[in-house]
Amino acid sequence: MRNLTEANLTDAVLARVEGCKDPRTKQILTSVIRHVHAVVREVELTPGEWLEAIRFLTSTGQKCDENRQEFILLSDTLGVTMLVDAIANRRSAGGTESSVLGPFYVEGAPPRETGVLKPVSYPIPTDGPVGKFLGVQNRHPFRPAHTHFIVSAPGFRRVVTELFAEGDRYLDSDPVFGVKSSLVVDFKPDGKDSRDRTHHLVEYDFVLEPE
Ligand SMILES: [Fe+2]
């Protein structure tokens, strides 16, 4: 296998995957190689541009630590997270729709008191490579106000989802593509507490589908 050219290089690489023992891994690797090569051919990527891409991915990895997951953020802003979610959560009619868990989920987070948390819109972190990535596309980083939910019950499919606040200015430009109309709800004013803070009430029925 020598003298490989633009015309036969992809096939030569694909031939090396043939020895892969796990069929699913082989399927995924074959597809990744095909598509990455197709991108390079389509845009006729230059060596400088490929190095720039490698630097971008390197800095994305270097930005990650136990509290910050820049690759999830990249996946979210590329719409890949929501696409994987859509495929994994194809539902028959009736079940509550799913949405992104997001990069900030912490297992065992402390319970919150009633009355702390009408959600507000907030920017995803822009101090790393994904912030620059949004910048070059002239995209804003603000997620519409939302609250995350994970709802489960024995015998039913768990749903990971979010409820979004009706009227939020970013509902139609969520940087992570997570908004679905069925998940947009009214946060209705529901009286005031002893410190004159307005409380809000959301009524929403989560519907789980059988396993
Ligand atoms: Fe969030």
PDB file of N, CA, C and O in Angstrom, residues 56 60 69-85 100 130 133 139 175-177:
ATOM      1  N   PHE A  56      -7.759  24.231  18.039  1.00  0.00           N
ATOM      2  CA  PHE A  56      -9.061  24.487  18.661  1.00  0.00           C
ATOM      3  C   PHE A  56      -9.483  23.300  19.537  1.00  0.00           C
ATOM      4  O   PHE A  56      -9.883  23.471  20.698  1.00  0.00           O
ATOM      5  N   THR A  60      -9.864  23.097  23.568  1.00  0.00           N
ATOM      6  CA  THR A  60     -11.137  22.641  24.141  1.00  0.00           C
ATOM      7  C   THR A  60     -10.875  21.605  25.234  1.00  0.00           C
ATOM      8  O   THR A  60     -11.449  21.671  26.324  1.00  0.00           O
ATOM      9  N   GLN A  69     -16.736  21.296  31.511  1.00  0.00           N
ATOM     10  CA  GLN A  69     -16.653  20.309  30.437  1.00  0.00           C
ATOM     11  C   GLN A  69     -16.863  21.021  29.102  1.00  0.00           C
ATOM     12  O   GLN A  69     -17.980  21.122  28.598  1.00  0.00           O
ATOM     13  N   GLU A  70     -15.773  21.512  28.536  1.00  0.00           N
ATOM     14  CA  GLU A  70     -15.865  22.314  27.312  1.00  0.00           C
ATOM     15  C   GLU A  70     -16.310  21.472  26.107  1.00  0.00           C
ATOM     16  O   GLU A  70     -16.939  22.002  25.195  1.00  0.00           O
ATOM     17  N   PHE A  71     -16.015  20.181  26.115  1.00  0.00           N
ATOM     18  CA  PHE A  71     -16.434  19.341  24.981  1.00  0.00           C
ATOM     19  C   PHE A  71     -17.953  19.148  24.969  1.00  0.00           C
ATOM     20  O   PHE A  71     -18.570  19.091  23.902  1.00  0.00           O
ATOM     21  N   ILE A  72     -18.571  19.045  26.155  1.00  0.00           N
ATOM     22  CA  ILE A  72     -20.039  18.960  26.186  1.00  0.00           C
ATOM     23  C   ILE A  72     -20.624  20.261  25.648  1.00  0.00           C
ATOM     24  O   ILE A  72     -21.574  20.268  24.868  1.00  0.00           O
ATOM     25  N   LEU A  73     -20.004  21.373  26.050  1.00  0.00           N
ATOM     26  CA  LEU A  73     -20.452  22.676  25.565  1.00  0.00           C
ATOM     27  C   LEU A  73     -20.338  22.750  24.033  1.00  0.00           C
ATOM     28  O   LEU A  73     -21.231  23.254  23.350  1.00  0.00           O
ATOM     29  N   LEU A  74     -19.243  22.229  23.519  1.00  0.00           N
ATOM     30  CA  LEU A  74     -19.048  22.222  22.059  1.00  0.00           C
ATOM     31  C   LEU A  74     -20.115  21.344  21.390  1.00  0.00           C
ATOM     32  O   LEU A  74     -20.730  21.749  20.401  1.00  0.00           O
ATOM     33  N   SER A  75     -20.322  20.161  21.956  1.00  0.00           N
ATOM     34  CA  SER A  75     -21.359  19.268  21.436  1.00  0.00           C
ATOM     35  C   SER A  75     -22.730  19.936  21.474  1.00  0.00           C
ATOM     36  O   SER A  75     -23.505  19.866  20.510  1.00  0.00           O
ATOM     37  N   ASP A  76     -23.018  20.619  22.583  1.00  0.00           N
ATOM     38  CA  ASP A  76     -24.309  21.313  22.733  1.00  0.00           C
ATOM     39  C   ASP A  76     -24.483  22.394  21.665  1.00  0.00           C
ATOM     40  O   ASP A  76     -25.535  22.510  21.041  1.00  0.00           O
ATOM     41  N   THR A  77     -23.431  23.204  21.465  1.00  0.00           N
ATOM     42  CA  THR A  77     -23.558  24.351  20.556  1.00  0.00           C
ATOM     43  C   THR A  77     -23.495  23.926  19.087  1.00  0.00           C
ATOM     44  O   THR A  77     -23.863  24.698  18.205  1.00  0.00           O
ATOM     45  N   LEU A  78     -23.018  22.695  18.836  1.00  0.00           N
ATOM     46  CA  LEU A  78     -23.052  22.151  17.482  1.00  0.00           C
ATOM     47  C   LEU A  78     -24.390  21.465  17.201  1.00  0.00           C
ATOM     48  O   LEU A  78     -24.614  20.969  16.089  1.00  0.00           O
ATOM     49  N   GLY A  79     -25.242  21.360  18.220  1.00  0.00           N
ATOM     50  CA  GLY A  79     -26.520  20.669  18.039  1.00  0.00           C
ATOM     51  C   GLY A  79     -26.389  19.156  18.080  1.00  0.00           C
ATOM     52  O   GLY A  79     -27.368  18.443  17.873  1.00  0.00           O
ATOM     53  N   VAL A  80     -25.192  18.660  18.344  1.00  0.00           N
ATOM     54  CA  VAL A  80     -24.997  17.202  18.349  1.00  0.00           C
ATOM     55  C   VAL A  80     -25.686  16.576  19.560  1.00  0.00           C
ATOM     56  O   VAL A  80     -26.294  15.514  19.469  1.00  0.00           O
ATOM     57  N   THR A  81     -25.611  17.266  20.703  1.00  0.00           N
ATOM     58  CA  THR A  81     -26.247  16.731  21.911  1.00  0.00           C
ATOM     59  C   THR A  81     -27.747  16.529  21.675  1.00  0.00           C
ATOM     60  O   THR A  81     -28.303  15.481  22.019  1.00  0.00           O
ATOM     61  N   MET A  82     -28.399  17.532  21.095  1.00  0.00           N
ATOM     62  CA  MET A  82     -29.836  17.421  20.873  1.00  0.00           C
ATOM     63  C   MET A  82     -30.168  16.383  19.793  1.00  0.00           C
ATOM     64  O   MET A  82     -31.209  15.745  19.845  1.00  0.00           O
ATOM     65  N   LEU A  83     -29.277  16.201  18.822  1.00  0.00           N
ATOM     66  CA  LEU A  83     -29.522  15.186  17.792  1.00  0.00           C
ATOM     67  C   LEU A  83     -29.410  13.778  18.384  1.00  0.00           C
ATOM     68  O   LEU A  83     -30.256  12.912  18.129  1.00  0.00           O
ATOM     69  N   VAL A  84     -28.385  13.564  19.202  1.00  0.00           N
ATOM     70  CA  VAL A  84     -28.232  12.266  19.874  1.00  0.00           C
ATOM     71  C   VAL A  84     -29.444  12.020  20.776  1.00  0.00           C
ATOM     72  O   VAL A  84     -30.019  10.924  20.809  1.00  0.00           O
ATOM     73  N   ASP A  85     -29.869  13.069  21.464  1.00  0.00           N
ATOM     74  CA  ASP A  85     -31.022  12.979  22.367  1.00  0.00           C
ATOM     75  C   ASP A  85     -32.299  12.639  21.580  1.00  0.00           C
ATOM     76  O   ASP A  85     -33.097  11.809  22.014  1.00  0.00           O
ATOM     77  N   VAL A 100     -31.755  18.804  26.631  1.00  0.00           N
ATOM     78  CA  VAL A 100     -30.382  18.603  27.103  1.00  0.00           C
ATOM     79  C   VAL A 100     -30.269  18.639  28.636  1.00  0.00           C
ATOM     80  O   VAL A 100     -30.948  19.406  29.302  1.00  0.00           O
ATOM     81  N   VAL A 130     -15.133  27.535  23.095  1.00  0.00           N
ATOM     82  CA  VAL A 130     -16.510  27.511  22.566  1.00  0.00           C
ATOM     83  C   VAL A 130     -17.078  28.930  22.479  1.00  0.00           C
ATOM     84  O   VAL A 130     -17.840  29.240  21.564  1.00  0.00           O
ATOM     85  N   PHE A 133     -15.784  30.195  19.355  1.00  0.00           N
ATOM     86  CA  PHE A 133     -16.507  29.478  18.300  1.00  0.00           C
ATOM     87  C   PHE A 133     -17.852  30.150  18.016  1.00  0.00           C
ATOM     88  O   PHE A 133     -18.247  30.342  16.861  1.00  0.00           O
ATOM     89  N   ARG A 139     -22.906  34.459  16.980  1.00  0.00           N
ATOM     90  CA  ARG A 139     -24.013  33.908  17.776  1.00  0.00           C
ATOM     91  C   ARG A 139     -23.904  34.394  19.211  1.00  0.00           C
ATOM     92  O   ARG A 139     -22.809  34.450  19.768  1.00  0.00           O
ATOM     93  N   PRO A 175     -28.681  28.762  22.242  1.00  0.00           N
ATOM     94  CA  PRO A 175     -27.402  28.340  21.643  1.00  0.00           C
ATOM     95  C   PRO A 175     -27.189  26.828  21.647  1.00  0.00           C
ATOM     96  O   PRO A 175     -26.329  26.336  20.920  1.00  0.00           O
ATOM     97  N   VAL A 176     -27.987  26.093  22.454  1.00  0.00           N
ATOM     98  CA  VAL A 176     -27.807  24.633  22.478  1.00  0.00           C
ATOM     99  C   VAL A 176     -29.009  23.896  21.882  1.00  0.00           C
ATOM    100  O   VAL A 176     -29.090  22.673  21.966  1.00  0.00           O
ATOM    101  N   PHE A 177     -29.955  24.655  21.280  1.00  0.00           N
ATOM    102  CA  PHE A 177     -31.039  24.068  20.486  1.00  0.00           C
ATOM    103  C   PHE A 177     -31.992  23.185  21.293  1.00  0.00           C
ATOM    104  O   PHE A 177     -32.543  22.213  20.777  1.00  0.00           O
TER     105      PHE A 177
END
